[in-house]
Coordinates of C-alpha atoms in Angstrom, one line a residue:
Chain C
X1 CA 59.8 31.1 31.0
X2 CA 57.4 33.9 31.5
X3 CA 55.8 33.8 28.3
X4 CA 51.6 34.3 27.6
X5 CA 51.4 30.6 26.4
X6 CA 53.4 29.1 29.2
X7 CA 52.2 26.2 30.3
X8 CA 51.2 26.0 33.8
X9 CA 48.8 22.9 34.5
X10 CA 51.5 21.6 37.8
X11 CA 52.5 24.7 38.9
X12 CA 49.7 25.0 40.5
X13 CA 49.7 22.3 42.3
X14 CA 50.8 22.3 45.5
X15 CA 51.0 20.9 48.9
X16 CA 48.8 23.4 50.2
X17 CA 45.1 21.7 49.5
X18 CA 43.7 22.9 52.0
X19 CA 42.3 26.4 53.3
X20 CA 42.6 28.0 56.3
X21 CA 41.5 31.1 56.2
X22 CA 43.2 33.8 59.1
X23 CA 41.7 36.2 60.3
X24 CA 45.8 37.5 60.5
X25 CA 45.3 41.5 60.6
X26 CA 48.8 43.8 59.8
X27 CA 49.7 45.9 62.9
X28 CA 49.8 49.8 62.2
X29 CA 54.2 49.6 62.6
X30 CA 54.1 47.2 59.5
X31 CA 49.9 49.0 57.9
X32 CA 53.0 52.7 58.5
X33 CA 55.9 50.5 56.6
X34 CA 53.8 49.8 53.6
X35 CA 51.6 52.9 53.5
X36 CA 55.6 54.7 53.2
X37 CA 56.6 51.9 50.8
X38 CA 53.0 53.1 48.5
X39 CA 53.2 56.7 48.5
X40 CA 56.7 57.4 47.6
X41 CA 56.3 54.5 45.1
X42 CA 53.4 56.1 43.8
X43 CA 55.2 59.6 44.0
X44 CA 58.2 59.2 42.3
X45 CA 56.6 57.2 38.9
X46 CA 54.9 60.6 38.2
X47 CA 58.1 62.7 38.6
X48 CA 56.0 65.3 36.1
X49 CA 53.7 66.1 38.6
X50 CA 55.6 66.1 41.3
X51 CA 57.4 67.7 39.9
X52 CA 54.6 70.3 39.3
X53 CA 54.3 69.6 43.7
X54 CA 57.3 70.5 44.1
X55 CA 57.6 73.6 42.6
X56 CA 54.4 74.6 44.0
X57 CA 56.5 73.4 47.7
X58 CA 59.7 75.3 47.0
X59 CA 57.9 78.5 45.5
X60 CA 55.8 78.9 49.0
X61 CA 58.8 78.7 50.4
X62 CA 61.2 81.2 48.5
X63 CA 58.9 83.8 48.2
X64 CA 57.6 83.0 52.2
X65 CA 60.9 83.5 53.5
X66 CA 62.2 86.2 51.1
X67 CA 59.6 88.2 52.5
X68 CA 59.2 87.6 55.4
X69 CA 63.5 87.8 55.7
X70 CA 63.7 90.7 53.4
X71 CA 60.8 92.3 56.7
X72 CA 62.6 91.2 59.5
X73 CA 66.5 92.7 58.2
X74 CA 64.1 96.4 58.0
X75 CA 62.9 95.4 61.3
X76 CA 66.8 94.8 61.9
X77 CA 68.0 98.1 60.4
X78 CA 65.1 100.2 62.2
X79 CA 66.5 98.4 65.7
X80 CA 69.9 98.9 65.1
X81 CA 70.6 101.7 66.9
X82 CA 69.0 100.2 70.0
X83 CA 71.1 97.1 69.9
X84 CA 74.5 98.8 69.4
X85 CA 73.7 102.1 71.8
X86 CA 75.1 99.7 74.5
X87 CA 72.4 101.7 76.7
X88 CA 70.3 99.4 79.5
X89 CA 67.6 102.5 79.5
X90 CA 66.6 105.3 77.7
X91 CA 65.5 108.4 78.3
X92 CA 63.1 109.6 76.0
X93 CA 60.1 112.4 75.7
X94 CA 56.2 110.7 76.4
X95 CA 55.6 111.4 73.3
X96 CA 57.9 109.7 71.7
X97 CA 56.4 106.4 69.7
X98 CA 60.3 105.3 68.5
X99 CA 63.0 107.0 67.6
X100 CA 63.2 110.0 64.9
X101 CA 63.6 113.5 66.0
X102 CA 61.6 114.7 68.5
X103 CA 61.0 118.4 70.8
X104 CA 63.7 118.3 72.4
X105 CA 63.8 117.9 76.4
X106 CA 65.4 118.9 79.2
X107 CA 69.1 118.0 80.2
X108 CA 68.2 118.2 84.1
X109 CA 66.7 114.6 83.5
X110 CA 70.9 113.7 82.6
X111 CA 71.5 114.6 85.6
X112 CA 68.7 112.7 87.8
X113 CA 70.3 109.6 85.4
X114 CA 73.9 109.8 86.8
X115 CA 72.9 110.9 89.8
X116 CA 70.9 107.2 90.7
X117 CA 71.4 104.8 92.4
X118 CA 72.3 102.1 90.8
X119 CA 73.1 104.0 87.2
X120 CA 77.0 103.3 85.8
X121 CA 76.6 106.3 83.6
X122 CA 74.3 108.6 81.9
X123 CA 74.5 110.5 78.2
X124 CA 73.0 112.5 75.9
X125 CA 72.2 112.6 72.3
X126 CA 70.9 114.5 69.8
X127 CA 69.2 112.9 66.6
X128 CA 67.5 114.3 63.9
X129 CA 67.5 115.3 60.6
X130 CA 70.4 117.2 58.3
X131 CA 70.8 117.8 55.0
X132 CA 74.6 117.3 53.8
X133 CA 75.3 119.7 50.5
X134 CA 77.1 118.0 47.5
X135 CA 79.7 119.3 45.3
X136 CA 78.0 119.5 41.6
X137 CA 75.1 121.1 43.8
X138 CA 71.6 119.9 45.5
X139 CA 71.7 118.4 49.3
X140 CA 71.1 115.0 50.4
X141 CA 69.3 113.9 54.2
X142 CA 71.0 112.2 56.6
X143 CA 70.4 110.6 59.1
X144 CA 72.2 112.8 62.2
X145 CA 73.6 111.8 65.7
X146 CA 75.1 114.0 68.2
X147 CA 77.0 111.8 70.1
X148 CA 79.0 112.6 73.6
X149 CA 83.2 112.0 73.9
X150 CA 84.9 110.1 75.8
X151 CA 82.5 107.4 75.2
X152 CA 80.3 107.9 72.6
X153 CA 77.4 105.3 73.0
X154 CA 74.8 105.1 70.7
X155 CA 77.9 106.3 68.3
X156 CA 79.7 105.3 65.1
X157 CA 80.3 101.4 64.8
X158 CA 81.7 98.9 62.2
X159 CA 83.9 102.3 61.2
X160 CA 85.8 101.0 58.9
X161 CA 88.5 103.5 57.6
X162 CA 89.3 106.1 60.0
X163 CA 88.0 106.1 62.9
X164 CA 85.5 107.0 66.4
X165 CA 88.5 109.1 67.7
X166 CA 88.3 111.8 64.9
X167 CA 85.3 112.3 66.3
X168 CA 86.9 113.7 69.2
X169 CA 89.4 116.1 66.7
X170 CA 86.8 120.0 65.2
X171 CA 84.4 120.6 63.0
X172 CA 84.8 116.4 62.1
X173 CA 81.9 113.7 61.4
X174 CA 81.2 110.8 60.3
X175 CA 79.6 108.9 57.4
X176 CA 78.6 105.9 56.4
X177 CA 80.4 103.7 53.0
X178 CA 77.7 102.7 51.5
X179 CA 75.6 106.3 50.5
X180 CA 79.5 107.3 50.1
X181 CA 78.3 108.0 46.0
X182 CA 74.9 109.3 47.1
X183 CA 77.3 111.3 49.1
X184 CA 78.8 113.2 47.2
X185 CA 81.8 110.3 46.6
X186 CA 83.9 111.4 50.4
X187 CA 86.1 109.5 51.3
X188 CA 88.5 110.0 55.0
X189 CA 89.7 113.7 54.4
X190 CA 86.6 115.2 52.4
X191 CA 85.4 118.3 53.4
X192 CA 81.6 118.4 53.0
X193 CA 78.5 121.3 53.9
X194 CA 76.4 120.1 56.8
X195 CA 73.6 122.1 57.7
X196 CA 75.4 125.0 56.6
X197 CA 78.6 124.1 58.8
X198 CA 81.7 123.0 56.8
X199 CA 82.9 119.3 58.6
X200 CA 85.8 117.4 58.1
X201 CA 84.8 113.5 57.6
X202 CA 86.8 111.5 60.1
X203 CA 85.8 108.0 59.7
X204 CA 83.4 105.3 56.8
X205 CA 81.1 103.2 59.4
X206 CA 79.7 100.1 57.2
X207 CA 75.9 99.0 56.6
X208 CA 74.6 101.6 59.6
X209 CA 71.7 102.0 57.2
X210 CA 68.4 102.0 58.7
X211 CA 65.2 102.6 56.3
X212 CA 65.4 106.0 55.4
X213 CA 68.8 108.5 55.5
X214 CA 71.8 106.4 56.2
X215 CA 73.1 107.6 59.7
X216 CA 76.4 110.2 60.3
X217 CA 78.2 110.5 63.3
X218 CA 79.1 114.1 65.6
X219 CA 80.4 115.3 68.0
X220 CA 77.6 116.1 71.1
X221 CA 78.8 119.8 71.3
X222 CA 79.3 119.9 67.3
X223 CA 76.0 118.5 66.9
X224 CA 74.5 120.3 69.5
X225 CA 75.7 123.5 67.1
X226 CA 75.0 122.0 63.5
X227 CA 71.0 121.1 65.0
X228 CA 70.3 124.5 67.0
X229 CA 69.8 122.8 70.2
X230 CA 69.7 125.0 73.2
X231 CA 72.3 123.9 76.5
X232 CA 69.7 122.5 78.5
X233 CA 68.0 120.4 75.5
X234 CA 68.8 117.1 74.7
X235 CA 66.6 114.8 72.9
X236 CA 67.5 110.5 74.3
X237 CA 69.6 109.9 77.3
X238 CA 71.3 106.3 77.3
X239 CA 72.1 104.7 80.9
X240 CA 74.3 102.0 81.2
X241 CA 73.7 100.2 84.0
X242 CA 75.8 98.6 87.1
X243 CA 76.2 94.6 86.9
X244 CA 73.5 93.6 89.5
X245 CA 71.2 96.9 89.1
X246 CA 67.5 95.9 88.5
X247 CA 66.3 98.3 85.8
X248 CA 62.9 98.1 87.0
X249 CA 63.6 99.5 89.7
X250 CA 66.2 101.1 88.8
X251 CA 63.8 103.1 86.0
X252 CA 61.2 103.5 89.0
X253 CA 63.4 105.7 90.8
X254 CA 64.2 108.1 88.3
X255 CA 60.6 108.5 86.6
X256 CA 59.6 109.2 90.5
X257 CA 62.2 112.2 90.7
X258 CA 62.3 113.6 86.7
X259 CA 57.8 112.9 85.7
X260 CA 58.0 114.4 83.2
X261 CA 60.1 112.0 80.3
X262 CA 59.9 108.2 80.1
X263 CA 62.2 106.1 80.9
X264 CA 62.4 102.5 79.1
X265 CA 64.4 99.8 78.7
X266 CA 66.4 97.8 75.6
X267 CA 64.2 95.8 75.1
X268 CA 60.6 97.6 75.9
X269 CA 62.8 101.2 73.2
X270 CA 63.1 98.0 70.4
X271 CA 59.0 96.7 70.8
X272 CA 57.6 99.9 70.4
X273 CA 60.0 100.9 67.3
X274 CA 58.6 97.1 65.2
X275 CA 55.5 98.4 67.1
X276 CA 55.4 101.4 64.8
X277 CA 56.8 99.5 62.2
X278 CA 53.9 97.7 62.2
X279 CA 51.5 100.8 63.3
X280 CA 52.5 103.1 61.0
X281 CA 53.5 102.1 58.7
X282 CA 52.3 99.7 55.5
X283 CA 55.6 97.3 56.6
X284 CA 53.6 95.7 58.2
X285 CA 50.6 94.4 55.5
X286 CA 52.7 94.9 52.4
X287 CA 55.8 92.1 53.7
X288 CA 52.3 89.9 55.1
X289 CA 50.3 91.0 52.8
X290 CA 52.0 88.6 50.5
X291 CA 54.1 86.5 52.8
X292 CA 50.1 84.7 53.4
X293 CA 49.7 85.1 49.4
X294 CA 53.0 83.2 49.0
X295 CA 51.9 80.6 51.1
X296 CA 48.8 80.6 49.9
X297 CA 50.3 79.6 46.8
X298 CA 51.5 77.9 47.2
X299 CA 48.3 75.4 49.5
X300 CA 46.8 75.6 46.9
X301 CA 49.8 74.3 43.9
X302 CA 49.9 72.3 46.6
X303 CA 46.2 70.8 47.4
X304 CA 44.7 70.3 43.8
X305 CA 48.1 68.3 42.9
X306 CA 47.9 66.2 45.7
X307 CA 44.1 66.1 44.9
X308 CA 44.3 65.8 41.2
X309 CA 47.7 62.6 41.8
X310 CA 44.5 61.3 44.2
X311 CA 41.9 61.1 41.1
X312 CA 44.0 60.2 39.0
X313 CA 45.5 57.6 41.0
X314 CA 41.7 56.1 42.0
X315 CA 41.6 53.1 41.3
X316 CA 44.5 52.2 42.8
X317 CA 43.0 53.3 45.7
X318 CA 39.9 51.3 45.6
X319 CA 41.8 48.4 45.1
X320 CA 44.6 48.7 47.5
X321 CA 40.4 49.2 49.6
X322 CA 38.4 46.2 48.0
X323 CA 41.4 43.9 48.9
X324 CA 41.4 44.9 52.8
X325 CA 43.4 48.4 53.5
X326 CA 41.2 51.1 55.6
X327 CA 40.5 53.8 54.6
X328 CA 43.4 55.3 57.9
X329 CA 45.1 53.4 55.2
X330 CA 44.7 54.8 52.1
X331 CA 44.9 58.9 54.8
X332 CA 48.6 57.3 55.9
X333 CA 49.4 56.9 51.8
X334 CA 48.2 60.7 51.7
X335 CA 49.3 61.8 54.4
X336 CA 52.9 60.5 54.2
X337 CA 52.6 61.7 50.3
X338 CA 53.0 65.6 52.2
X339 CA 55.4 65.3 54.5
X340 CA 57.4 63.8 51.9
X341 CA 56.8 66.8 49.7
X342 CA 56.4 69.4 52.8
X343 CA 60.0 68.4 53.5
X344 CA 62.1 68.4 50.0
X345 CA 60.4 71.0 49.6
X346 CA 61.5 73.0 52.0
X347 CA 64.9 71.7 51.4
X348 CA 65.0 72.9 47.8
X349 CA 63.1 75.8 48.8
X350 CA 65.5 76.8 52.1
X351 CA 69.1 76.0 50.4
X352 CA 67.3 78.5 46.6
X353 CA 66.2 81.2 50.4
X354 CA 70.2 80.9 51.6
X355 CA 72.3 81.4 48.6
X356 CA 70.2 84.0 47.2
X357 CA 70.0 85.8 49.8
X358 CA 73.5 86.4 50.7
X359 CA 74.1 87.5 47.1
X360 CA 71.5 90.9 47.7
X361 CA 73.1 91.2 50.3
X362 CA 73.9 94.6 51.2
X363 CA 74.1 97.8 53.4
X364 CA 71.1 99.0 51.3
X365 CA 69.1 95.5 51.3
X366 CA 68.7 92.5 54.4
X367 CA 67.3 89.7 53.5
X368 CA 67.4 87.8 57.3
X369 CA 66.9 84.0 57.2
X370 CA 66.7 83.3 61.3
X371 CA 67.5 80.1 62.6
X372 CA 64.4 79.5 64.5
X373 CA 62.9 80.7 60.9
X374 CA 64.0 78.4 58.4
X375 CA 62.6 76.1 61.5
X376 CA 59.3 77.1 61.4
X377 CA 58.8 77.3 58.3
X378 CA 59.8 73.5 57.5
X379 CA 57.1 73.1 60.0
X380 CA 54.2 75.5 58.4
X381 CA 55.3 73.7 55.4
X382 CA 54.7 70.3 56.8
X383 CA 51.1 72.4 58.3
X384 CA 50.4 73.3 55.4
X385 CA 50.6 69.8 53.2
X386 CA 48.8 67.9 55.2
X387 CA 45.3 70.2 55.4
X388 CA 46.4 71.2 51.7
X389 CA 46.3 67.5 51.4
X390 CA 43.0 67.6 52.5
X391 CA 40.8 67.6 49.9
X392 CA 42.4 64.6 48.2
X393 CA 41.3 63.0 52.2
X394 CA 38.3 63.5 51.1
X395 CA 37.7 62.2 47.5
X396 CA 39.5 58.8 49.5
X397 CA 36.6 58.8 51.7
X398 CA 34.5 57.9 49.4
X399 CA 36.1 56.2 47.6
X400 CA 33.7 53.1 46.9
X401 CA 36.4 49.4 47.1
X402 CA 33.4 48.2 44.7
X403 CA 34.6 50.4 41.5
X404 CA 37.4 47.9 41.4
X405 CA 34.1 46.2 39.5
X406 CA 32.8 49.1 37.1
Chain N
X1 CA 39.1 17.8 52.1
X2 CA 39.4 18.4 48.5
X3 CA 38.9 14.7 47.2
X4 CA 37.7 13.3 50.1
X5 CA 34.7 11.6 49.8
X6 CA 32.6 13.9 52.6
X7 CA 29.7 15.9 51.4
X8 CA 32.1 19.6 49.9
X9 CA 32.6 22.5 52.9
X10 CA 29.7 24.9 52.3
X11 CA 32.4 28.5 52.2
X12 CA 29.6 31.6 51.5
X13 CA 26.6 30.7 50.7
X14 CA 23.7 33.2 50.2
X15 CA 20.0 34.0 51.1
X16 CA 17.0 36.1 49.4
X17 CA 19.6 38.2 48.6
X18 CA 18.5 42.1 47.4
X19 CA 20.0 45.1 46.2
X20 CA 18.2 48.7 45.3
X21 CA 20.1 51.5 44.1
X22 CA 19.0 55.1 44.2
X23 CA 16.6 56.2 45.3
X24 CA 12.3 57.8 45.1
X25 CA 11.6 57.8 41.2
X26 CA 15.4 56.7 40.3
X27 CA 15.4 53.7 42.6
X28 CA 16.8 50.7 40.2
X29 CA 16.4 46.8 42.5
X30 CA 19.8 45.2 40.8
X31 CA 18.9 41.2 42.8
X32 CA 15.2 40.3 43.4
X33 CA 16.4 38.3 46.0
X34 CA 18.4 36.0 44.8
X35 CA 19.8 32.1 46.4
X36 CA 23.1 31.3 46.3
X37 CA 25.9 28.5 47.7
X38 CA 29.5 27.6 46.7
X39 CA 31.7 25.1 48.6
X40 CA 35.4 24.5 49.0
X41 CA 37.8 23.6 45.2
X42 CA 35.0 24.9 43.6
X43 CA 35.1 26.4 40.1
X44 CA 31.4 29.1 39.6
X45 CA 30.7 31.4 36.2
X46 CA 27.6 33.1 36.5
X47 CA 27.0 34.8 33.6
X48 CA 24.2 37.0 31.8
X49 CA 23.4 39.7 30.4
X50 CA 25.1 43.2 30.8
X51 CA 22.9 44.9 33.0
X52 CA 21.5 41.2 34.7
X53 CA 23.3 41.5 38.2
X54 CA 25.9 38.9 38.4
X55 CA 28.9 42.1 38.7
X56 CA 25.9 43.1 42.2
X57 CA 26.0 39.5 43.3
X58 CA 30.4 39.2 43.1
X59 CA 30.5 42.8 45.0
X60 CA 27.7 41.7 47.5
X61 CA 29.7 37.9 48.1
X62 CA 33.3 40.1 48.2
X63 CA 31.9 42.8 50.9
X64 CA 33.5 45.7 48.4
X65 CA 29.0 46.6 48.7
X66 CA 26.2 45.9 51.9
X67 CA 23.0 43.9 50.6
X68 CA 19.8 46.3 50.7
X69 CA 18.0 43.2 52.4
X70 CA 18.8 39.6 53.2
X71 CA 22.0 37.0 54.1
X72 CA 24.6 36.3 53.2
X73 CA 27.4 34.0 54.7
X74 CA 31.3 33.4 54.1
X75 CA 32.2 29.8 56.7
X76 CA 31.4 31.6 60.2
X77 CA 30.9 34.9 59.7
X78 CA 27.2 36.5 58.6
X79 CA 29.4 39.5 57.6
X80 CA 25.3 41.3 56.0
X81 CA 25.3 41.7 59.9
X82 CA 28.4 43.0 60.4
X83 CA 29.5 46.3 60.0
X84 CA 31.8 48.6 57.5
X85 CA 34.1 49.0 60.0
X86 CA 35.1 45.3 59.8
X87 CA 34.7 44.8 55.8
X88 CA 37.9 45.2 55.2
X89 CA 39.6 41.9 57.9
X90 CA 37.1 40.2 56.4
X91 CA 38.0 40.9 52.2
X92 CA 41.6 40.2 53.7
X93 CA 41.0 37.2 55.2
X94 CA 38.1 35.5 52.9
X95 CA 38.7 37.1 49.3
X96 CA 40.7 37.4 47.2
X97 CA 40.5 39.3 44.0
X98 CA 40.8 39.6 40.1
X99 CA 39.8 42.4 37.7
X100 CA 39.2 42.4 34.2
X101 CA 42.0 45.8 33.9
X102 CA 44.1 43.3 37.0
X103 CA 44.4 46.8 39.0
X104 CA 48.1 46.0 39.6
X105 CA 49.8 49.1 41.2
X106 CA 51.2 49.9 38.0
X107 CA 54.7 52.6 40.4
X108 CA 55.6 48.6 42.7
X109 CA 57.2 45.4 41.1
X110 CA 55.3 42.1 39.9
X111 CA 56.4 41.1 43.4
X112 CA 55.5 44.0 45.8
X113 CA 52.1 43.9 44.3
X114 CA 52.0 40.2 45.7
X115 CA 53.6 41.4 48.7
X116 CA 50.9 44.2 49.9
X117 CA 48.6 41.5 50.5
X118 CA 50.7 39.4 52.7
X119 CA 52.0 42.5 53.6
X120 CA 48.3 43.4 54.9
X121 CA 48.2 40.5 56.5
X122 CA 51.0 41.5 58.8
X123 CA 53.8 39.7 57.4
X124 CA 57.2 40.6 57.7
X125 CA 58.6 42.9 54.3
X126 CA 61.1 40.1 54.1
X127 CA 58.9 36.6 54.0
X128 CA 56.0 38.1 52.9
X129 CA 59.1 39.3 49.8
X130 CA 59.8 35.4 49.8
X131 CA 55.9 34.5 49.9
X132 CA 55.4 36.7 46.7
X133 CA 58.5 35.9 44.4
X134 CA 57.0 31.8 45.2
X135 CA 53.8 32.5 43.7
X136 CA 55.0 33.9 41.0
X137 CA 57.0 30.9 40.5
X138 CA 53.3 29.0 40.6
X139 CA 51.7 31.7 38.1
X140 CA 55.6 30.7 35.3
X141 CA 56.4 34.6 36.4
X142 CA 59.8 33.4 38.6
X143 CA 61.9 35.7 35.6
X144 CA 59.0 38.8 36.1
X145 CA 58.9 39.4 39.3
X146 CA 60.7 43.1 38.7
X147 CA 59.2 44.7 36.1
X148 CA 56.2 46.6 36.7
X149 CA 53.3 46.6 35.3
X150 CA 53.7 48.0 32.5
X151 CA 56.9 45.7 31.7
X152 CA 54.2 43.0 31.3
X153 CA 51.5 41.5 28.9
X154 CA 48.1 41.1 29.5
X155 CA 48.9 37.8 30.0
X156 CA 51.4 38.2 32.3
X157 CA 49.9 41.0 34.7
X158 CA 46.7 38.7 34.2
X159 CA 48.9 36.1 36.7
X160 CA 50.3 38.6 38.8
X161 CA 46.4 39.1 40.3
X162 CA 46.1 35.6 40.1
X163 CA 49.0 35.7 42.1
X164 CA 48.2 38.5 44.4
X165 CA 44.9 37.3 44.9
X166 CA 46.1 33.4 46.1
X167 CA 48.3 35.8 48.2
X168 CA 47.9 34.5 51.9
X169 CA 45.5 31.0 50.7
X170 CA 41.3 33.6 51.3
X171 CA 39.4 30.2 50.7
X172 CA 37.4 32.2 47.7
X173 CA 38.5 34.2 44.6
X174 CA 36.6 36.4 42.9
X175 CA 37.3 36.6 40.5
X176 CA 35.5 40.2 37.1
X177 CA 35.4 39.0 33.9
X178 CA 39.0 38.1 34.2
X179 CA 39.5 36.8 30.7
X180 CA 37.8 39.9 28.8
X181 CA 40.6 41.9 28.4
X182 CA 42.6 38.2 27.0
X183 CA 43.4 37.0 23.7
X184 CA 41.4 33.2 23.3
X185 CA 44.4 31.4 23.8
X186 CA 45.7 34.3 27.0
X187 CA 42.2 34.2 28.2
X188 CA 42.2 29.5 28.2
X189 CA 45.6 29.6 29.7
X190 CA 44.4 32.5 32.7
X191 CA 41.6 30.2 33.1
X192 CA 43.3 27.8 33.1
X193 CA 45.1 28.3 36.0
X194 CA 41.9 30.0 38.3
X195 CA 40.5 26.3 37.2
X196 CA 44.2 24.8 38.8
X197 CA 43.9 27.2 41.7
X198 CA 39.9 25.6 42.6
X199 CA 41.0 22.1 41.9
X200 CA 44.3 21.6 42.8
X201 CA 44.0 24.6 45.8
X202 CA 41.7 23.9 46.9
X203 CA 39.9 28.0 46.9
X204 CA 36.5 28.9 45.4
X205 CA 36.7 30.4 42.9
X206 CA 33.5 32.5 41.3
X207 CA 34.2 34.2 37.5
X208 CA 32.5 36.3 36.0
X209 CA 32.4 35.8 32.7
X210 CA 30.7 37.0 29.1
X211 CA 33.6 34.5 27.9
X212 CA 31.7 30.6 26.7
X213 CA 34.1 29.7 25.4
X214 CA 35.7 28.7 29.1
X215 CA 32.8 27.9 30.7
X216 CA 34.0 24.2 29.8
X217 CA 35.9 24.4 32.9
X218 CA 32.9 25.8 35.5
X219 CA 31.9 22.8 38.0
X220 CA 28.7 24.9 37.8
X221 CA 27.4 27.6 35.8
X222 CA 25.1 29.5 37.5
X223 CA 22.3 31.9 34.8
X224 CA 21.3 35.5 36.0
X225 CA 19.1 37.5 34.4
X226 CA 17.0 40.7 35.7
X227 CA 18.7 40.5 39.5
X228 CA 17.1 36.5 39.8
X229 CA 19.3 33.8 39.0
X230 CA 17.2 31.3 35.8
X231 CA 18.7 29.0 35.5
X232 CA 22.3 26.7 37.3
X233 CA 23.9 24.0 36.2
X234 CA 26.9 21.8 36.6
X235 CA 29.4 19.6 35.6
X236 CA 29.8 21.3 31.8
X237 CA 33.4 20.0 32.0
X238 CA 34.1 18.2 28.1

């Protein structure tokens, strides 16, 4: 029976009629377990507040990953040509800052490369802007690539209709699938006019859409004529090394023999492109700012929620302190809650962003979510939530156990 | 030992305790040199008007507030000389608290609220829960051990709070207006429980109250006014 009027006389009569105080104090492990239990109970007791805090973390996870993933997607779009070119080294003109149409350089660099020890192959590459005449009138820009047969280094990849070998046929080009409608609904076998030349569509690629006009490929000689480049000039030279060759040594050897050009490795060229994007375009600032703002907004929401949770439970914290818990114990509660919010919010947020990324994935917009970024996000969220609990921790330090009597 | 003819053990002794709040022109002296003591198994009531200093006194006795001057000894420890970092350990070892508003953790069951005290003392979770269930049975709440505080009546919550305060057998129980939020009948029963834990278990119970209907339970009534003890009455049992 447990009513208010239960007769308690005798109930407390026990054999414990002499008090022997003990100064036993729970070891760290037991205190941690207890504080973790209290932390979780407090969190789940107020589900509305918990949902509010989680929304803050999920918002930060989804938005920051969406922005960072889109940024990585754009970087990937701009560096994929270098990644898929198959070249270990690139000969470029000294003024080259990124992969873009530059002033042509002498073709002698190609022969210099081919006669350098350690070089397995070297091929010229033309890279410039062109325009395609649309059937209904008007023109559209394309990123024109001239690649030399039969290796087609820097040539088309992801060919989904026709074949790369179609470029061997006269006046034949390969275009990008995702831009077919924009380029006038072209198909394999269509005829189009590019830079004033009638060309046949010999193949279609998928996903070869940089941050700008889509790639269109032609055999080197055709491209040279269409871009009006002299036969003794080229834009780039792509180099494949012999197995075991030292890239740095080959690079040095070529530059000694052809001081008028610059030789860069694949990774170096990638870095140059990324650096160009970050420094010379607003991409870095735009995406960086929105990623940071997503984190700041999440930080503020979590910070205020956790502070408010401490204020709401201030009497309970005061009671815990009065009955023997230390500031360290109360900090364990808040830190446990912040880490739990971070892990739960990251789990929900990452599940959401991976589904969103899959749903919106297209050649035009790719949200890249590498595993390292997803794992890193979780750690960043833990750091953010623990930092966000600083206000709450400061408030807890000021909790006087004596408040329980007021 | 309770019931023996020997002189009861002095559990708490305060000498010349002064407490000032604030500084300068706003300074206020809440206690003006209080001498107080309580023995093992004694049930002491602190009475006095609001603002007289009784809550300040039990806060100092309970190691939750430091005195401006004077000495307070609990058993072998002079708590006024202890560094602040030691106070949580001293509170845990010596003091059980009962608050006017019960102050239970709202998200934890009655059993868990009691077990917290034991876990803080180093009990493992299973033993702490068993002991908590036993203590709740002592206050006739065996069938409420899984209940959250919100599902208990005021009297039941206060009894959980009593079970929590005696968990781990602290020698001193400090109760602040334990009947203030209860109806008269429940208040009488809760006071009876407090009286029993003094007389049958040997805790020293010091209770602050305005409720003169429970004065008859006290071994001693200490009356405070304006920061000074002005009167002490002994053996007011009917």
